[in-house]
Coordinates of C-alpha atoms and ligand atoms in Angstrom, one line a residue:
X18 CA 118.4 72.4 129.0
X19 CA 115.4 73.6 127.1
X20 CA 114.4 76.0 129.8
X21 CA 118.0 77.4 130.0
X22 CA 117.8 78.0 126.5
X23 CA 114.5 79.5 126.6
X24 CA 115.5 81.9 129.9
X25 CA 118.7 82.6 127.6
X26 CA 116.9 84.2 124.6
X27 CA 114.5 85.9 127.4
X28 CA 117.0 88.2 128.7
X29 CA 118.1 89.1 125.3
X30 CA 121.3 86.8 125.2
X31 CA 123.1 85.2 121.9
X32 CA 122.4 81.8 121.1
X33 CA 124.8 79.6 119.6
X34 CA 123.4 77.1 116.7
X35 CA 124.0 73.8 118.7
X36 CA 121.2 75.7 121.2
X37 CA 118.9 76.4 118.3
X38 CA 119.3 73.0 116.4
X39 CA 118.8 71.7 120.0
X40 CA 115.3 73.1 120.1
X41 CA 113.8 73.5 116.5
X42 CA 115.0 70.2 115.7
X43 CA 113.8 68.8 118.7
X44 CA 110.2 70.0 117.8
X45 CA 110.4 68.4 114.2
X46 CA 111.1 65.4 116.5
X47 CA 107.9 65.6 118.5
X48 CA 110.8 65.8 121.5
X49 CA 109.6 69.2 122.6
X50 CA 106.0 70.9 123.0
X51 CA 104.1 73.7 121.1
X52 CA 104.2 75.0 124.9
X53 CA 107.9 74.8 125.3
X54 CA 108.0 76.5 121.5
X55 CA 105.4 78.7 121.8
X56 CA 107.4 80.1 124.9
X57 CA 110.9 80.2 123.1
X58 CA 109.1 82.2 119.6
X59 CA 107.8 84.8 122.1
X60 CA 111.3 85.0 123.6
X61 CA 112.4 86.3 120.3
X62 CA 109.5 88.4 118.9
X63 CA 110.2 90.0 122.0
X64 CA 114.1 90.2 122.2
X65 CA 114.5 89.3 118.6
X66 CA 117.9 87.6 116.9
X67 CA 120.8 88.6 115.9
X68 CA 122.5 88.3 112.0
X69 CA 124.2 85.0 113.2
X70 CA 121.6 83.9 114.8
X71 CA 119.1 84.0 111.6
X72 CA 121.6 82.6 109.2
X73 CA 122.1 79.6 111.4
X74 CA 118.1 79.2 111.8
X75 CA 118.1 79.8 107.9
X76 CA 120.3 77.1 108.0
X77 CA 118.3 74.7 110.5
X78 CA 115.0 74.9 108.4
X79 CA 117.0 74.3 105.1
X80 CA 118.2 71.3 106.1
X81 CA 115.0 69.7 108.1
X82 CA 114.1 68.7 104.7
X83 CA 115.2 68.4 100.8
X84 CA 116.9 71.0 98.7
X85 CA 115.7 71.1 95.2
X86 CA 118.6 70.8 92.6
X87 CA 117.4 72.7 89.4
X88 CA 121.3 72.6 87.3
X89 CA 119.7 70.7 85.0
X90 CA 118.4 73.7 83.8
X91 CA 120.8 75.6 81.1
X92 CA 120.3 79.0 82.8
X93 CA 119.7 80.0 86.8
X94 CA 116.1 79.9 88.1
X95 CA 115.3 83.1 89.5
X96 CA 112.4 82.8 91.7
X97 CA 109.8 85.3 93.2
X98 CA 108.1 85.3 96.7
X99 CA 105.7 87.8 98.1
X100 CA 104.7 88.3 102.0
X101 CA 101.2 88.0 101.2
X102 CA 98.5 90.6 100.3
X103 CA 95.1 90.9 99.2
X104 CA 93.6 90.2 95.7
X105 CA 97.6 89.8 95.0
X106 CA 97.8 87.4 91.7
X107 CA 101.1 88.7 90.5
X108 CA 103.0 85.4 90.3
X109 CA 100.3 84.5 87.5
X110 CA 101.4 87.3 85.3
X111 CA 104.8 87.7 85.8
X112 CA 105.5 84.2 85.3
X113 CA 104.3 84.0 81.9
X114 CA 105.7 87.7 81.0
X115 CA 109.3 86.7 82.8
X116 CA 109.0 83.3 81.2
X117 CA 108.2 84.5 77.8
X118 CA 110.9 86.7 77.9
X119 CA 113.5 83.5 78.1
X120 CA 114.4 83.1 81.6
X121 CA 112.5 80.4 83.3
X122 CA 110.7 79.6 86.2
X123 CA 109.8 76.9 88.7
X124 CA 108.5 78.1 91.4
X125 CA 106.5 76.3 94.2
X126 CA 103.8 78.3 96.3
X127 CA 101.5 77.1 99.0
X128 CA 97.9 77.3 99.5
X129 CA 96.3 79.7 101.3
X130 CA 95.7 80.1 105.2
X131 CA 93.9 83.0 106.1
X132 CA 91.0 84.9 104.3
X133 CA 92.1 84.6 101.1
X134 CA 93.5 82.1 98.6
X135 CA 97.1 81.4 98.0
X136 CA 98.5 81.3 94.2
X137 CA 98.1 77.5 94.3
X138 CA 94.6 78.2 95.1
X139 CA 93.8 80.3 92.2
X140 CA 95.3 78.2 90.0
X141 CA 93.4 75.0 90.4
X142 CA 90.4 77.2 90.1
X143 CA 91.0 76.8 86.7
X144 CA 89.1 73.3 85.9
X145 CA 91.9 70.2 85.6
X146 CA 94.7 72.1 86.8
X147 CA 97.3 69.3 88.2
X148 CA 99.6 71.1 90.9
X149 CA 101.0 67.9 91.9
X150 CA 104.2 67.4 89.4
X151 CA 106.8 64.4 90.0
X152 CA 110.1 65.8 89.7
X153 CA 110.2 64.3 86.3
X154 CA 107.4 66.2 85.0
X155 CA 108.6 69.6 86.9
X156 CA 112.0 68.9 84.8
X157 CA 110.1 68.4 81.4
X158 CA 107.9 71.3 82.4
X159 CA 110.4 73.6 82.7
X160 CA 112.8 72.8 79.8
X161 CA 109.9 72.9 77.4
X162 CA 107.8 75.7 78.5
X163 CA 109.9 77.4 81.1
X164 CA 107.3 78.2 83.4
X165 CA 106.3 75.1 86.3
X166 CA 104.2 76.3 89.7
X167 CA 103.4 73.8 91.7
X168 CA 102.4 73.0 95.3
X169 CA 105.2 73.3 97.5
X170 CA 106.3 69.6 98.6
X171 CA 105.5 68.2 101.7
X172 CA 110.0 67.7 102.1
X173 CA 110.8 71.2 101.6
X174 CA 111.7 72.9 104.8
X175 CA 108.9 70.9 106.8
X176 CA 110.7 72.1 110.1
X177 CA 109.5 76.1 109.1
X178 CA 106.3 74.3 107.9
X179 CA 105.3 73.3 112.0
X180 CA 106.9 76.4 113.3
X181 CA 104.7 78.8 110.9
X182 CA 101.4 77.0 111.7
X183 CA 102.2 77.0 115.7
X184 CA 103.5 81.3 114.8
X185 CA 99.9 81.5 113.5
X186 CA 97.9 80.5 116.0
X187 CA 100.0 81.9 119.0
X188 CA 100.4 85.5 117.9
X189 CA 104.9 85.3 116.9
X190 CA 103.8 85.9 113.6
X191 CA 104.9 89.5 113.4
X192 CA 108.7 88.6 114.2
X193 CA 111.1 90.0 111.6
X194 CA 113.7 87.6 112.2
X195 CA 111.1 84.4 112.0
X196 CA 109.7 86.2 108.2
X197 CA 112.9 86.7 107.2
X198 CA 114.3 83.2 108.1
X199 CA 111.0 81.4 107.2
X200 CA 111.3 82.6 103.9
X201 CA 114.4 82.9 103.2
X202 CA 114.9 79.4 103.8
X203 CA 112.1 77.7 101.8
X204 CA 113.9 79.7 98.4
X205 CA 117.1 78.7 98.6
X206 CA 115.5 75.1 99.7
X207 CA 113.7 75.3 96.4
X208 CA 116.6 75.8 94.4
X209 CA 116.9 79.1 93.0
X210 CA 119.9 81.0 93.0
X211 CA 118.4 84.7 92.3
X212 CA 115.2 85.6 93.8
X213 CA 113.1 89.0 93.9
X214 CA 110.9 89.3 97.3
X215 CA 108.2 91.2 97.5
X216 CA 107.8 92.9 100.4
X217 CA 104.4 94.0 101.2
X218 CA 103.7 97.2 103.5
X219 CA 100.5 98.6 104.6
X220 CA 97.4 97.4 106.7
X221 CA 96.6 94.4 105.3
X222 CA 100.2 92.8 105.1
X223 CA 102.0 91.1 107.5
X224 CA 104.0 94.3 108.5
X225 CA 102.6 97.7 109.1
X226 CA 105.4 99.8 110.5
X227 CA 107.8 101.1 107.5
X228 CA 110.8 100.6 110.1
X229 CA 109.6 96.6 110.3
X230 CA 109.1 96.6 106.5
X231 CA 112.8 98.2 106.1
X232 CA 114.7 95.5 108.3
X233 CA 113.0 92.7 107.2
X234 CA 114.3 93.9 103.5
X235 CA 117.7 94.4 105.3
X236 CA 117.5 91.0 106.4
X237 CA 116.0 89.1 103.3
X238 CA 119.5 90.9 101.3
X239 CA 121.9 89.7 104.2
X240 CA 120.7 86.1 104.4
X241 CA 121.0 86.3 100.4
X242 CA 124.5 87.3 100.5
X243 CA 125.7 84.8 103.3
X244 CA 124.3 81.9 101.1
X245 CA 125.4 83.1 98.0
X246 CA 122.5 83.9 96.5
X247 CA 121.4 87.4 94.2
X248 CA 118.6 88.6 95.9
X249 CA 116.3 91.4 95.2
X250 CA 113.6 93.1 97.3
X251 CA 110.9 95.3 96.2
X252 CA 108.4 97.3 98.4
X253 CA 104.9 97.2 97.5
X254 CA 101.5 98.8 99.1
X255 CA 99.0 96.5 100.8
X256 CA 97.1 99.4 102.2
X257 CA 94.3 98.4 99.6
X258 CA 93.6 95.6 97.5
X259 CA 95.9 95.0 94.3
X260 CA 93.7 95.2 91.4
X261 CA 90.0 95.2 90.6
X262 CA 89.3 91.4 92.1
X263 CA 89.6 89.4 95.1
X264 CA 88.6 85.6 94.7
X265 CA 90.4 82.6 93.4
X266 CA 88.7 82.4 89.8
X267 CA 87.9 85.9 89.7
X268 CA 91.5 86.8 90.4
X269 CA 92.9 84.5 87.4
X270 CA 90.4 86.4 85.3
X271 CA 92.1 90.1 85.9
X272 CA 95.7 88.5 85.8
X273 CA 94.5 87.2 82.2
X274 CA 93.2 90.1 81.4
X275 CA 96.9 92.0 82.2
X276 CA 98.1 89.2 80.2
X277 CA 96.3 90.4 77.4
X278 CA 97.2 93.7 77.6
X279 CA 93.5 95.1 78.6
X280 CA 94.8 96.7 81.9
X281 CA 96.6 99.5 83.2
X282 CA 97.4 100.8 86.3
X283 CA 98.4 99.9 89.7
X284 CA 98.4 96.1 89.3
X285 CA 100.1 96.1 86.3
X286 CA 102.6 98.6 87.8
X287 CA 103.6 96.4 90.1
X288 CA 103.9 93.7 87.9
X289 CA 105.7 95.2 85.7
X290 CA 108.2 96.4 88.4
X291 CA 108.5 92.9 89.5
X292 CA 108.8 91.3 86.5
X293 CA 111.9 93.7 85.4
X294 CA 113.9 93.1 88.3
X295 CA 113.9 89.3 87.7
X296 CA 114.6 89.8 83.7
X297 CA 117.2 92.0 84.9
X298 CA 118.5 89.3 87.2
X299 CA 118.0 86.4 85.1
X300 CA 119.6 88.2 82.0
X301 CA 122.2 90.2 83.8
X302 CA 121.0 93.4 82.0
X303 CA 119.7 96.4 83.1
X304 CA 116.6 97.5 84.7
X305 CA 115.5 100.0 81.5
X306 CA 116.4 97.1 78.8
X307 CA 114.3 94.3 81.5
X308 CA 111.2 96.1 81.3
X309 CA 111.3 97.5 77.6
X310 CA 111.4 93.6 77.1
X311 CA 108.6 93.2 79.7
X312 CA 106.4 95.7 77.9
X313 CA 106.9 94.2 74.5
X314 CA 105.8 90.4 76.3
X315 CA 102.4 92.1 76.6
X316 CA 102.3 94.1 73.9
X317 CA 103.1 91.0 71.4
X318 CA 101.1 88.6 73.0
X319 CA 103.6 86.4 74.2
X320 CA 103.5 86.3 77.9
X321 CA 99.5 85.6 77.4
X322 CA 101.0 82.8 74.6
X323 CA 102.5 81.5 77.4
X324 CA 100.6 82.2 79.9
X325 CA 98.1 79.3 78.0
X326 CA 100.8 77.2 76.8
X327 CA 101.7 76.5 81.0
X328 CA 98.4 76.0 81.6
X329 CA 98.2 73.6 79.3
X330 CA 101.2 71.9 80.4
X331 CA 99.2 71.2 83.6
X332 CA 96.5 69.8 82.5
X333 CA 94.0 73.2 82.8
X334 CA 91.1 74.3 80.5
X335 CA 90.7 77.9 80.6
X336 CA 87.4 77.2 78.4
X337 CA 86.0 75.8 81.1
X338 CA 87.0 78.4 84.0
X339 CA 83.9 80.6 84.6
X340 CA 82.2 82.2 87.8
X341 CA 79.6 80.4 88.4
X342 CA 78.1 82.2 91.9
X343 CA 75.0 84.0 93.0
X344 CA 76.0 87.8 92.4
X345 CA 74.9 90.4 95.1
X346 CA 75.5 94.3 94.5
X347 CA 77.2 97.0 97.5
X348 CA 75.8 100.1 96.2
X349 CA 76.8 103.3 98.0
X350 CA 74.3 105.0 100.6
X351 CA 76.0 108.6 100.1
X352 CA 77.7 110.8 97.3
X353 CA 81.1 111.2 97.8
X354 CA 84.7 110.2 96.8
X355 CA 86.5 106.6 97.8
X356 CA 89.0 107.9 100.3
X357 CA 89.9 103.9 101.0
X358 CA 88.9 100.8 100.2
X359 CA 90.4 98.5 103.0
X360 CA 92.7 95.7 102.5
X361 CA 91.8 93.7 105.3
X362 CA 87.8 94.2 105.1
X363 CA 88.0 93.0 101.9
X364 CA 90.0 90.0 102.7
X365 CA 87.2 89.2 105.7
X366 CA 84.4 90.0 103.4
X367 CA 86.0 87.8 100.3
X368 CA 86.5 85.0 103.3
X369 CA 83.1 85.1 104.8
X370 CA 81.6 84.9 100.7
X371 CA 83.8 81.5 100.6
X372 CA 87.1 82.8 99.3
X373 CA 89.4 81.4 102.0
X374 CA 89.8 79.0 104.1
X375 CA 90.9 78.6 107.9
X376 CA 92.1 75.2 108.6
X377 CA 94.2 73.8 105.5
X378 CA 91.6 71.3 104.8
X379 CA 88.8 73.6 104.2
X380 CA 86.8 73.7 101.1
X381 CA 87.4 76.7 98.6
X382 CA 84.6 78.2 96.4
X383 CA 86.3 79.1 93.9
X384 CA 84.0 81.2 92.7
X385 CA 83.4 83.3 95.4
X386 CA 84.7 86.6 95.8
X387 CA 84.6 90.6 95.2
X388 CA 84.7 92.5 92.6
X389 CA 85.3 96.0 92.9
X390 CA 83.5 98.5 90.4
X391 CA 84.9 101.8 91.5
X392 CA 88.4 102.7 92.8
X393 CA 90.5 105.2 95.2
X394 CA 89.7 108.7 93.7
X395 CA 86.3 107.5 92.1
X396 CA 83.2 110.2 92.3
X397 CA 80.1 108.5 93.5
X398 CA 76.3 108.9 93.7
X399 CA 73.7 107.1 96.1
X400 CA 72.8 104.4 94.3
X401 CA 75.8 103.5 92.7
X402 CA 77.5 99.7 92.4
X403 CA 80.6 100.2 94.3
X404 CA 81.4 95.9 94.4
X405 CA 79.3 92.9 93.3
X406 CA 79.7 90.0 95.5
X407 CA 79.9 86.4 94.2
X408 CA 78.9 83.7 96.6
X409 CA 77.3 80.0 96.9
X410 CA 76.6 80.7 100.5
X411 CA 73.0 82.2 101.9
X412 CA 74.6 85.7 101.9
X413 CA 75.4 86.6 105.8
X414 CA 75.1 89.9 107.4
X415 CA 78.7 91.6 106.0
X416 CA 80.4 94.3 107.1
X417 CA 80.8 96.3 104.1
X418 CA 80.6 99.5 106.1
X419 CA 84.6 98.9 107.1
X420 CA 85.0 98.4 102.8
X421 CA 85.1 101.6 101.6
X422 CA 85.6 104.8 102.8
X423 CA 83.5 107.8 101.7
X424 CA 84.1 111.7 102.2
Ligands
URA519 N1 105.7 84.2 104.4 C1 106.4 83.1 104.9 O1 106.7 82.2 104.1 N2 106.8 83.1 106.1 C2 106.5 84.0 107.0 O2 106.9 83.9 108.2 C3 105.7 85.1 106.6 C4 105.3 85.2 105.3

């Protein structure tokens, strides 16, 4: 049967859901092998699915595990994903700006796998943050303060949990159709009933090719409407790194430092952008009147007000949350102007320095990471700091020539 199936999606043919649920569900059941699975996902990167086909997969990871009920709450959720970049900390600061703002947030994330830290990650940099809530505590969390993240529970969608980890070690990562159902599944498993996604293009995101970038938004809106649910998607570069820093602790430092109104520019851009489609959403206003009450969050203090009243909440000290690392300095070898600095060097170099972790046991410094002192468009001298690197490790040879490019 399995290899029927498996020959079926080969040659490009429809499969019904009793023929999916027959597989995938068979592998949460340790019934079939990461061979057998590893075959079927390279079926469909290759001959990829069809609408039907994801909504019912959408369907068979939703209900592999729990579905978070959040009607307890007096207005909808609206929750906020992103595809994964480097030196991206945006959930820390629109959180506590679209929180403070009156439209609330619970939002789980996961840690990271790969060269760099996931928003868990960043946050328990911060000394005594909890990330492990009961339900109870998520509940109080959220009536009282509006704003909960915490680590995404070990019942929600465990079925996309095994698929995504085999996907990542076999090369099926790059599937549209899987993204799309992998996480489109895990938000409407966590409860919300609007969601903004941000969809990250460039070099160092999932997707390169606009065309891929384009249907998977295409996708992320359709499996929204077939389950109901107001969805929003939002293209952002990943060509370079967002912001200044990329490093767990580091990285809560910059998003506090938006949060306090002391930066402008491309991270807060995006931010911003972010933050006024889910006010928008959330307050069914529009996008002009979301973002003049984004801008006055910052400019009033309150997102960073509550930016320190959630932390609290969960048990972190943000007294206590300093870089404590050996620094080294990248100065440049040639006058010039950055051209580039690259997303995906960065995230190998902030990896190597002890920023990320490979197997999802692996220690964190969270510490470590990059800071960068110039950016795109910068005029520079031989002899200049371009980065400081912060690191507990004897520093290795790096590749820092791939970092930045010079003309
Ligand atoms: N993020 C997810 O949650 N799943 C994917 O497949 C890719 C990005």
């Amino acid at each position: 049967m399995i290899l029927d199936i498996i020959t079926k999606k080969r040659y490009g043919q429809v499969l019904t859901k009793e023929e999916l649920a027959y597989i995938f569900n068979g592998y949460l059941q340790g019934e079939k092998t990461d061979y057998q699975i590893n075959a079927f996902l390279k079926a469909i990167c290759i001959q990829d699915m069809g609408d039907q086909e994801i909504f019912d997969l959408v369907d068979i990871f939703i209900k592999s595990g729990e579905v978070i009920d959040l009607s307890f709450l007096p207005v909808p959720v609206v929750d906020k994903h992103s595809t994964g970049g480097v030196g991206d900390k945006t959930t820390l600061i629109i959180g506590a700006i679209v929180a403070s703002c009156g439209v609330p947030i619970v939002k789980m994330s996961g840690r990271g796998l790969g060269y760099t830290g996931g928003t868990i990650d960043k946050l328990l940099s911060i000394p005594g943050f909890q990330v492990d809530l009961s339900s109870e505590e998520v509940k109080q969390q959220a009536k009282q303060v509006g704003l909960v993240i915490t680590s995404q529970t070990a019942s929600l969608t465990p079925l996309d949990k095994k698929v995504y980890a085999l996907r990542d070690v076999s090369g099926t990562t790059s599937s549209v159709a899987l993204i799309a159902s992998s996480i489109m599944s895990k938000k409407i498993a966590g409860g919300a009933e609007k969601m903004v996604i941000d969809v990250k293009s460039g070099e160092g995101a999932l997707l390169e090719d606009p065309k891929d970038v384009n249907r998977l938004c295409e996708l992320i809106e359709k499996i929204g409407s077939y389950y109901h649910k107001e969805v929003r998607t939002v293209v952002s570069s990943m060509d370079h790194p967002l912001g200044q820093t990329v490093g767990n602790a580091l990285e809560v430092l910059e998003a506090i430092r938006v949060l306090k109104n002391e930066e402008q520019g491309e991270l807060l851009e995006t931010c911003l952008t972010l933050a006024t489609n889910m006010i928008a959403m959330g307050k069914s206003i529009s996008n002009e009147e979301a973002r003049q009450l984004a801008l006055n969050s910052l400019q009033t203090g309150a997102a960073w007000q509550k930016f320190q009243e959630f932390v609290k909440a969960q048990h972190g000290n943000l007294e206590q949350l300093r870089i404590q690392a050996q620094k080294y300095y990248i100065k440049a070898t040639k006058a010039g102007t950055i051209r580039a600095i690259h997303a995906l060097a960065a995230a190998k170099v902030a990896y190597i320095l002890g920023a990320g972790r490979k197997e999802k046991d692996d220690p964190i410094d969270p510490s470590a990471g990059i800071v960068f002192e110039k950016k795109i468009g910068d005029k520079i001298e031989p002899g200049m700091i371009l980065a400081t690197l912060y690191t507990n490790r004897p520093l290795p040879a790096l590749d820092v020539e791939h970092l930045f490019e010079i003309a």
